[in-house]
Amino acid sequence: MADINRKIVLAERPDGMPTLECFRLEEEPGAAPADGEAVVAIEHLSIDAFIRTTLEADSYHGSVPIGGTVSALGVGRVVESRAPGLEVGQAVFAPLGAETRAVLPGGMLQPIDDSEVPATARLGVLGMTTGLTAWFGIHSVGAVKAGETVVVSAAAGAVGSVAGQLAKIAGARVIGLAGGPAKVAYLTDELGLDAGIDYKGEDVPARLRELAPDGIDVYFDNVGGELLDDVLDQIRERARIVICGAISQYQNMNAVRGPSLYLRLAERHARMEGFAVTHFVEEFPKADAELTALVAAGRLSLKEHVLDGIERSPEALLTLFGGGHTGKLLVKI
Ligand SMILES: NC(=O)c1ccc[n+]([C@@H]2O[C@H](COP(=O)([O-])OP(=O)(O)OC[C@H]3O[C@@H](n4cnc5c(N)ncnc54)[C@H](OP(=O)(O)O)[C@@H]3O)[C@@H](O)[C@H]2O)c1
């Protein structure tokens, strides 16, 4: 079986929210590595929102052709190597794809040390699209300071869970927005945030007024849409709006709804700044060292929600958008 590759391919482009019919499981004989390449047995895939954007014909993150393997970052282990410096048994992180066995040039495989922390941490709390994203959003873009009031959206998800904890560690008062009372309880009881708002069941503007009567200094936004306007309306002078993502908009990238209250930025001398984590690649070692130290000290953690089997990757992507998980969503191969 080791030589068979099982992969999820794009059967048809979604129109709006993808359905399971947009994907197909295929099997093929495992390709042999060329000179400079290695074969990786994939162990876990990171389920990230950007995967949805790659299903479009045109995408910032690159487009998957019809019949092509769906994109995904992942971790796995080298099982065969013709790449100098990569030994069999080495754990690696890479854009491996939604498959069980990947053949990639050695230069694309980042060796990881899984002796102290499990390899899945390299997708989650220490991962580029989760922990590092939260770190740069909170510190480099949001410049969160002690005593400030910070609001985080999708706060019970992967990036949001880490962002909220990092803002607390920086000494801020943190309010998380999440869908449903169970997630709100998770924010306060497990992540230690000061308060949570159930955006599905509560009046968000009223609750923000109650919880942040002096206004909001930093908004770490993962969601966009209406919630962005709700927060913009209540920002303080010199507020920073961090555009990390806009998951409410990814099903219709050609008609993204922008904020209608953006003039609050002018009225309150505030700024809105977006970023992609890859803009900070030179600073990854610094952020990684800080995150690693926080995890080792027991001050930062991230729950994992794991679906078992490559065939469940399409379901996992739908789970991500439906919010059927808490913390980091992974597929175990
Ligand atoms: N800038 C970067 O470089 C970068 C890198 C990685 C990720 N991101 C962005 O970070 C954000 C979070 O990604 P993640 O991987 O950590 O996912 P996640 O937060 O683990 O999962 C997404 C969450 O979004 C919430 N959600 C879905 N639709 C929503 C809607 N219409 N309104 C409000 N909330 C909604 C759901 O939680 P509820 O149950 O609470 O609704 C869901 O759990 C995404 O926007 C992603 O694009 C940015």
Short mmCIF file of C-alpha atoms and ligand atoms in Angstrom, two decimals:
data_model
loop_
_atom_site.label_atom_id
_atom_site.label_comp_id
_atom_site.label_asym_id
_atom_site.label_seq_id
_atom_site.Cartn_x
_atom_site.Cartn_y
_atom_site.Cartn_z
CA MET A 1 0.00 0.00 0.00
CA ALA A 2 2.93 2.32 0.66
CA ASP A 3 3.41 2.81 -3.08
CA ILE A 4 -0.18 3.76 -3.74
CA ASN A 5 -1.04 7.44 -3.56
CA ARG A 6 -4.59 8.33 -2.53
CA LYS A 7 -5.49 11.91 -3.32
CA ILE A 8 -8.39 14.31 -3.30
CA VAL A 9 -8.83 16.03 -6.64
CA LEU A 10 -11.06 18.92 -7.66
CA ALA A 11 -13.97 17.45 -9.64
CA GLU A 12 -15.78 20.74 -10.28
CA ARG A 13 -15.37 24.34 -9.20
CA PRO A 14 -17.74 25.33 -6.40
CA ASP A 15 -20.29 28.06 -6.89
CA GLY A 16 -20.52 29.48 -3.39
CA MET A 17 -20.08 27.02 -0.52
CA PRO A 18 -18.40 23.85 -1.87
CA THR A 19 -20.28 20.56 -1.71
CA LEU A 20 -18.74 17.10 -1.36
CA GLU A 21 -19.50 16.57 -5.07
CA CYS A 22 -16.84 19.15 -5.93
CA PHE A 23 -14.18 16.64 -4.87
CA ARG A 24 -13.20 13.10 -5.84
CA LEU A 25 -10.90 10.53 -4.23
CA GLU A 26 -8.45 8.95 -6.69
CA GLU A 27 -5.76 6.33 -6.37
CA GLU A 28 -2.63 6.09 -8.44
CA PRO A 29 0.67 4.21 -8.29
CA GLY A 30 3.17 6.19 -6.24
CA ALA A 31 5.62 8.08 -8.47
CA ALA A 32 9.34 7.44 -8.08
CA PRO A 33 11.45 10.38 -6.92
CA ALA A 34 13.74 12.06 -9.47
CA ASP A 35 17.22 13.19 -8.57
CA GLY A 36 16.92 15.89 -5.86
CA GLU A 37 13.43 14.75 -4.80
CA ALA A 38 12.11 12.88 -1.78
CA VAL A 39 8.96 10.88 -1.07
CA VAL A 40 6.96 11.89 1.98
CA ALA A 41 4.38 9.74 3.73
CA ILE A 42 1.91 12.39 4.84
CA GLU A 43 0.75 12.19 8.46
CA HIS A 44 -1.41 15.30 9.02
CA LEU A 45 -2.92 17.99 6.82
CA SER A 46 -3.69 21.51 7.95
CA ILE A 47 -7.19 22.60 6.98
CA ASP A 48 -6.90 26.27 6.12
CA ALA A 49 -9.30 28.81 4.70
CA PHE A 50 -6.96 29.60 1.79
CA ILE A 51 -7.72 26.14 0.37
CA ARG A 52 -11.17 27.45 -0.59
CA THR A 53 -9.67 30.32 -2.58
CA THR A 54 -7.46 27.90 -4.58
CA LEU A 55 -10.62 26.22 -5.88
CA GLU A 56 -11.35 29.35 -7.97
CA ALA A 57 -10.03 29.67 -11.52
CA ASP A 58 -8.02 32.68 -10.41
CA SER A 59 -6.59 32.99 -6.91
CA TYR A 60 -3.95 34.89 -4.94
CA HIS A 61 -2.82 31.57 -3.48
CA GLY A 62 -2.65 29.78 -6.87
CA SER A 63 -5.43 27.91 -8.61
CA VAL A 64 -6.03 24.14 -8.59
CA PRO A 65 -6.96 22.90 -12.10
CA ILE A 66 -9.96 20.61 -12.53
CA GLY A 67 -8.62 17.13 -11.84
CA GLY A 68 -5.68 18.56 -9.89
CA THR A 69 -4.82 17.61 -6.31
CA VAL A 70 -6.39 19.93 -3.77
CA SER A 71 -3.81 22.09 -1.97
CA ALA A 72 -2.94 21.68 1.69
CA LEU A 73 -0.01 22.27 3.97
CA GLY A 74 1.00 19.24 5.94
CA VAL A 75 3.55 17.32 7.93
CA GLY A 76 4.91 13.89 7.22
CA ARG A 77 7.99 11.73 7.14
CA VAL A 78 10.54 11.06 4.41
CA VAL A 79 10.24 7.43 3.28
CA GLU A 80 12.56 7.56 0.27
CA SER A 81 15.12 10.20 -0.58
CA ARG A 82 17.19 11.30 -3.53
CA ALA A 83 17.52 14.77 -2.01
CA PRO A 84 20.87 15.62 -0.44
CA GLY A 85 20.61 16.19 3.30
CA LEU A 86 17.19 14.58 3.70
CA GLU A 87 17.38 11.23 5.42
CA VAL A 88 14.67 8.60 5.53
CA GLY A 89 12.69 9.09 8.76
CA GLN A 90 13.11 12.89 8.82
CA ALA A 91 9.90 14.72 9.78
CA VAL A 92 9.08 17.56 7.37
CA PHE A 93 6.60 20.39 6.82
CA ALA A 94 5.64 21.36 3.26
CA PRO A 95 2.82 22.23 0.84
CA LEU A 96 2.21 18.49 0.49
CA GLY A 97 -1.32 18.53 -0.99
CA ALA A 98 -4.41 16.58 0.02
CA GLU A 99 -2.86 13.17 -0.60
CA THR A 100 -1.20 10.36 1.26
CA ARG A 101 2.19 10.31 -0.44
CA ALA A 102 3.93 13.34 -1.92
CA VAL A 103 7.00 13.52 -4.14
CA LEU A 104 8.65 16.92 -3.92
CA PRO A 105 12.02 18.59 -4.51
CA GLY A 106 14.11 18.52 -1.33
CA GLY A 107 14.19 22.34 -1.28
CA MET A 108 10.43 22.44 -0.68
CA LEU A 109 10.60 20.18 2.37
CA GLN A 110 11.30 21.94 5.63
CA PRO A 111 12.84 19.56 8.19
CA ILE A 112 11.14 19.83 11.58
CA ASP A 113 12.18 18.67 15.01
CA ASP A 114 9.39 16.62 16.56
CA SER A 115 11.36 15.47 19.59
CA GLU A 116 10.01 18.15 21.96
CA VAL A 117 6.63 19.02 20.43
CA PRO A 118 4.47 16.81 18.19
CA ALA A 119 4.73 17.51 14.46
CA THR A 120 1.10 18.70 14.44
CA ALA A 121 2.21 21.75 16.46
CA ARG A 122 4.04 22.84 13.27
CA LEU A 123 0.63 23.18 11.65
CA GLY A 124 -1.09 24.66 14.70
CA VAL A 125 0.27 26.63 17.59
CA LEU A 126 3.73 26.93 15.96
CA GLY A 127 2.48 26.73 12.39
CA MET A 128 2.87 29.35 9.69
CA THR A 129 -0.85 29.70 8.96
CA THR A 130 -1.86 29.61 12.63
CA GLY A 131 0.60 30.53 15.41
CA LEU A 132 2.89 32.69 13.30
CA THR A 133 -0.07 34.40 11.63
CA ALA A 134 -1.53 35.25 15.03
CA TRP A 135 1.86 36.46 16.33
CA PHE A 136 2.48 38.87 13.43
CA GLY A 137 -1.10 40.08 13.47
CA ILE A 138 -1.04 40.84 17.19
CA HIS A 139 2.48 42.22 17.45
CA SER A 140 3.71 43.51 14.08
CA VAL A 141 0.43 44.79 12.65
CA GLY A 142 -1.77 45.33 15.71
CA ALA A 143 1.05 46.51 18.00
CA VAL A 144 -1.08 45.44 20.98
CA LYS A 145 -0.06 47.08 24.25
CA ALA A 146 -0.82 46.33 27.89
CA GLY A 147 -4.08 47.85 29.08
CA GLU A 148 -5.63 48.06 25.61
CA THR A 149 -8.96 46.54 24.64
CA VAL A 150 -8.64 43.98 21.87
CA VAL A 151 -11.45 42.24 19.97
CA VAL A 152 -10.75 39.03 18.03
CA SER A 153 -13.20 37.44 15.57
CA ALA A 154 -13.41 33.70 14.85
CA ALA A 155 -11.82 33.67 18.30
CA ALA A 156 -12.43 29.98 18.98
CA GLY A 157 -10.80 28.93 15.68
CA ALA A 158 -7.13 28.25 15.06
CA VAL A 159 -5.67 31.71 14.40
CA GLY A 160 -8.20 33.38 16.69
CA SER A 161 -7.43 31.09 19.66
CA VAL A 162 -3.74 31.92 19.45
CA ALA A 163 -4.34 35.64 18.75
CA GLY A 164 -6.59 35.98 21.79
CA GLN A 165 -4.08 34.27 24.08
CA LEU A 166 -1.18 36.36 22.72
CA ALA A 167 -3.14 39.56 23.30
CA LYS A 168 -3.81 38.45 26.89
CA ILE A 169 -0.12 37.66 27.38
CA ALA A 170 0.64 41.18 26.09
CA GLY A 171 -1.53 42.52 28.92
CA ALA A 172 -4.60 43.49 26.94
CA ARG A 173 -8.28 43.04 27.85
CA VAL A 174 -9.58 40.63 25.25
CA ILE A 175 -13.10 40.07 23.94
CA GLY A 176 -13.65 37.20 21.53
CA LEU A 177 -16.42 36.81 18.97
CA ALA A 178 -17.52 33.25 18.21
CA GLY A 179 -20.57 31.31 17.08
CA GLY A 180 -22.63 29.75 19.87
CA PRO A 181 -22.62 29.61 23.68
CA ALA A 182 -20.30 26.57 23.86
CA LYS A 183 -17.59 28.43 21.96
CA VAL A 184 -18.08 31.54 24.08
CA ALA A 185 -17.61 29.41 27.22
CA TYR A 186 -14.45 27.98 25.66
CA LEU A 187 -13.08 31.51 25.15
CA THR A 188 -13.43 32.51 28.76
CA ASP A 189 -13.04 29.17 30.56
CA GLU A 190 -10.24 27.57 28.54
CA LEU A 191 -8.46 30.37 26.70
CA GLY A 192 -8.75 32.81 29.60
CA LEU A 193 -10.19 35.70 27.57
CA ASP A 194 -12.02 38.41 29.51
CA ALA A 195 -15.32 38.00 27.66
CA GLY A 196 -16.93 36.39 24.68
CA ILE A 197 -19.83 37.38 22.44
CA ASP A 198 -21.95 34.86 20.58
CA TYR A 199 -22.29 36.70 17.29
CA LYS A 200 -24.98 34.25 16.16
CA GLY A 201 -27.24 34.72 19.16
CA GLU A 202 -26.43 38.10 20.71
CA ASP A 203 -26.73 41.74 19.69
CA VAL A 204 -23.07 42.38 18.88
CA PRO A 205 -23.12 46.23 18.88
CA ALA A 206 -24.98 46.28 22.23
CA ARG A 207 -22.66 43.72 23.82
CA LEU A 208 -19.57 45.57 22.56
CA ARG A 209 -20.88 48.82 24.09
CA GLU A 210 -21.41 47.00 27.37
CA LEU A 211 -18.06 45.20 27.43
CA ALA A 212 -15.91 47.99 25.96
CA PRO A 213 -17.61 51.23 27.02
CA ASP A 214 -14.46 53.25 26.27
CA GLY A 215 -14.05 51.74 22.82
CA ILE A 216 -11.83 49.21 21.07
CA ASP A 217 -8.11 49.72 20.51
CA VAL A 218 -7.34 46.74 18.29
CA TYR A 219 -9.58 44.52 16.19
CA PHE A 220 -7.96 41.29 14.99
CA ASP A 221 -10.32 40.45 12.16
CA ASN A 222 -10.60 36.97 10.70
CA VAL A 223 -14.14 37.37 9.44
CA GLY A 224 -14.94 40.66 7.63
CA GLY A 225 -18.53 41.39 6.63
CA GLU A 226 -21.06 42.84 9.04
CA LEU A 227 -18.98 42.22 12.16
CA LEU A 228 -16.24 44.46 10.81
CA ASP A 229 -18.71 47.34 10.62
CA ASP A 230 -20.02 46.55 14.11
CA VAL A 231 -16.50 46.90 15.49
CA LEU A 232 -15.48 49.90 13.35
CA ASP A 233 -18.40 51.82 14.80
CA GLN A 234 -16.90 51.45 18.28
CA ILE A 235 -13.18 51.99 17.78
CA ARG A 236 -11.18 54.44 19.83
CA GLU A 237 -8.82 57.15 18.59
CA ARG A 238 -5.67 55.61 17.10
CA ALA A 239 -7.24 52.15 16.87
CA ARG A 240 -5.64 49.50 14.68
CA ILE A 241 -7.81 47.18 12.58
CA VAL A 242 -5.82 44.09 11.62
CA ILE A 243 -7.15 42.45 8.47
CA CYS A 244 -5.95 38.89 8.92
CA GLY A 245 -8.75 37.37 6.87
CA ALA A 246 -12.41 37.61 5.90
CA ILE A 247 -13.83 34.11 6.10
CA SER A 248 -17.40 35.39 5.71
CA GLN A 249 -16.48 36.46 2.17
CA TYR A 250 -14.53 33.55 0.72
CA GLN A 251 -17.48 31.86 -0.99
CA ASN A 252 -17.87 34.82 -3.31
CA MET A 253 -14.46 36.33 -3.93
CA ASN A 254 -15.67 38.34 -6.92
CA ALA A 255 -18.10 40.35 -4.81
CA VAL A 256 -16.39 40.84 -1.45
CA ARG A 257 -18.42 43.14 0.80
CA GLY A 258 -16.26 45.97 2.10
CA PRO A 259 -16.91 47.90 5.31
CA SER A 260 -19.42 50.69 4.96
CA LEU A 261 -18.25 52.44 8.15
CA TYR A 262 -14.66 52.93 7.04
CA LEU A 263 -14.92 56.67 7.66
CA ARG A 264 -14.61 55.88 11.37
CA LEU A 265 -10.92 55.47 10.51
CA ALA A 266 -10.72 59.13 9.49
CA GLU A 267 -12.89 60.37 12.34
CA ARG A 268 -10.79 58.52 14.94
CA HIS A 269 -7.34 58.79 13.36
CA ALA A 270 -7.30 55.00 13.15
CA ARG A 271 -5.70 52.67 10.65
CA MET A 272 -6.65 49.44 8.96
CA GLU A 273 -3.82 47.22 7.76
CA GLY A 274 -3.92 43.83 6.12
CA PHE A 275 -1.15 41.28 5.92
CA ALA A 276 -0.24 37.83 4.70
CA VAL A 277 2.01 35.91 7.06
CA THR A 278 4.46 35.38 4.19
CA HIS A 279 5.20 39.13 4.24
CA PHE A 280 7.12 38.48 7.48
CA VAL A 281 9.17 35.51 6.38
CA GLU A 282 12.49 37.05 7.51
CA GLU A 283 11.10 37.38 11.02
CA PHE A 284 9.76 33.82 11.31
CA PRO A 285 12.67 32.62 13.52
CA LYS A 286 12.03 35.38 16.08
CA ALA A 287 8.27 34.69 16.28
CA ASP A 288 8.87 30.93 16.33
CA ALA A 289 11.28 31.28 19.26
CA GLU A 290 8.77 33.33 21.24
CA LEU A 291 5.87 30.98 20.52
CA THR A 292 7.98 27.93 21.36
CA ALA A 293 9.00 29.47 24.69
CA LEU A 294 5.38 30.29 25.55
CA VAL A 295 4.27 26.74 24.73
CA ALA A 296 7.14 25.25 26.76
CA ALA A 297 6.20 27.49 29.71
CA GLY A 298 2.61 26.28 29.53
CA ARG A 299 1.32 29.80 28.78
CA LEU A 300 0.05 29.10 25.27
CA SER A 301 -1.77 26.09 23.86
CA LEU A 302 -4.12 25.17 21.06
CA LYS A 303 -6.76 22.50 21.02
CA GLU A 304 -6.73 20.22 17.96
CA HIS A 305 -9.83 18.91 16.19
CA VAL A 306 -8.80 15.93 14.07
CA LEU A 307 -10.75 14.13 11.33
CA ASP A 308 -9.41 10.72 10.40
CA GLY A 309 -8.60 9.71 6.82
CA ILE A 310 -7.69 11.44 3.55
CA GLU A 311 -11.23 10.80 2.29
CA ARG A 312 -12.50 13.18 4.98
CA SER A 313 -10.51 16.19 3.71
CA PRO A 314 -13.45 17.65 1.73
CA GLU A 315 -15.69 17.26 4.79
CA ALA A 316 -12.97 18.95 6.86
CA LEU A 317 -12.99 21.99 4.56
CA LEU A 318 -16.76 22.29 4.95
CA THR A 319 -16.35 21.94 8.72
CA LEU A 320 -13.90 24.86 8.73
CA PHE A 321 -16.44 27.20 7.14
CA GLY A 322 -19.35 25.88 9.15
CA GLY A 323 -17.43 26.37 12.40
CA GLY A 324 -17.93 22.73 13.43
CA HIS A 325 -14.59 22.69 15.21
CA THR A 326 -12.80 24.43 18.05
CA GLY A 327 -9.09 25.23 17.79
CA LYS A 328 -6.99 23.85 14.95
CA LEU A 329 -8.65 21.67 12.34
CA LEU A 330 -6.48 18.81 11.03
CA VAL A 331 -6.88 15.69 8.94
CA LYS A 332 -4.93 12.64 10.08
CA ILE A 333 -3.77 10.46 7.22
N1 LIG B 1 -3.23 36.74 6.82
C1 LIG B 1 -2.72 35.52 6.76
O1 LIG B 1 -1.57 35.29 6.38
C2 LIG B 1 -3.57 34.37 7.19
C3 LIG B 1 -3.00 33.09 7.40
C4 LIG B 1 -3.84 32.07 7.86
C5 LIG B 1 -5.19 32.30 8.05
N2 LIG B 1 -5.67 33.55 7.81
C6 LIG B 1 -7.10 33.84 8.02
O2 LIG B 1 -7.40 33.60 9.38
C7 LIG B 1 -8.80 33.34 9.49
C8 LIG B 1 -9.01 32.14 10.39
O3 LIG B 1 -8.47 31.01 9.77
P1 LIG B 1 -8.28 29.64 10.56
O4 LIG B 1 -7.54 28.72 9.67
O5 LIG B 1 -7.77 29.92 11.90
O6 LIG B 1 -9.79 29.11 10.64
P2 LIG B 1 -10.64 28.85 11.95
O7 LIG B 1 -10.77 30.15 12.66
O8 LIG B 1 -10.13 27.68 12.66
O9 LIG B 1 -12.02 28.45 11.30
C9 LIG B 1 -12.80 29.42 10.71
C10 LIG B 1 -13.85 29.94 11.70
O10 LIG B 1 -14.50 31.06 11.14
C11 LIG B 1 -15.77 31.18 11.70
N3 LIG B 1 -16.69 31.62 10.64
C12 LIG B 1 -16.98 30.97 9.50
N4 LIG B 1 -17.86 31.70 8.78
C13 LIG B 1 -18.12 32.80 9.51
C14 LIG B 1 -18.96 33.93 9.32
N5 LIG B 1 -19.71 34.07 8.21
N6 LIG B 1 -18.98 34.89 10.26
C15 LIG B 1 -18.25 34.77 11.38
N7 LIG B 1 -17.43 33.71 11.63
C16 LIG B 1 -17.38 32.75 10.69
C17 LIG B 1 -16.14 29.82 12.27
O11 LIG B 1 -16.26 29.94 13.67
P3 LIG B 1 -17.66 30.26 14.40
O12 LIG B 1 -18.20 28.94 14.80
O13 LIG B 1 -17.22 31.09 15.54
O14 LIG B 1 -18.52 30.95 13.39
C18 LIG B 1 -14.93 28.95 11.98
O15 LIG B 1 -14.59 28.13 13.05
C19 LIG B 1 -9.31 33.15 8.06
O16 LIG B 1 -9.94 34.35 7.66
C20 LIG B 1 -8.05 32.94 7.26
O17 LIG B 1 -8.18 33.34 5.94
C21 LIG B 1 -4.90 34.57 7.39
#
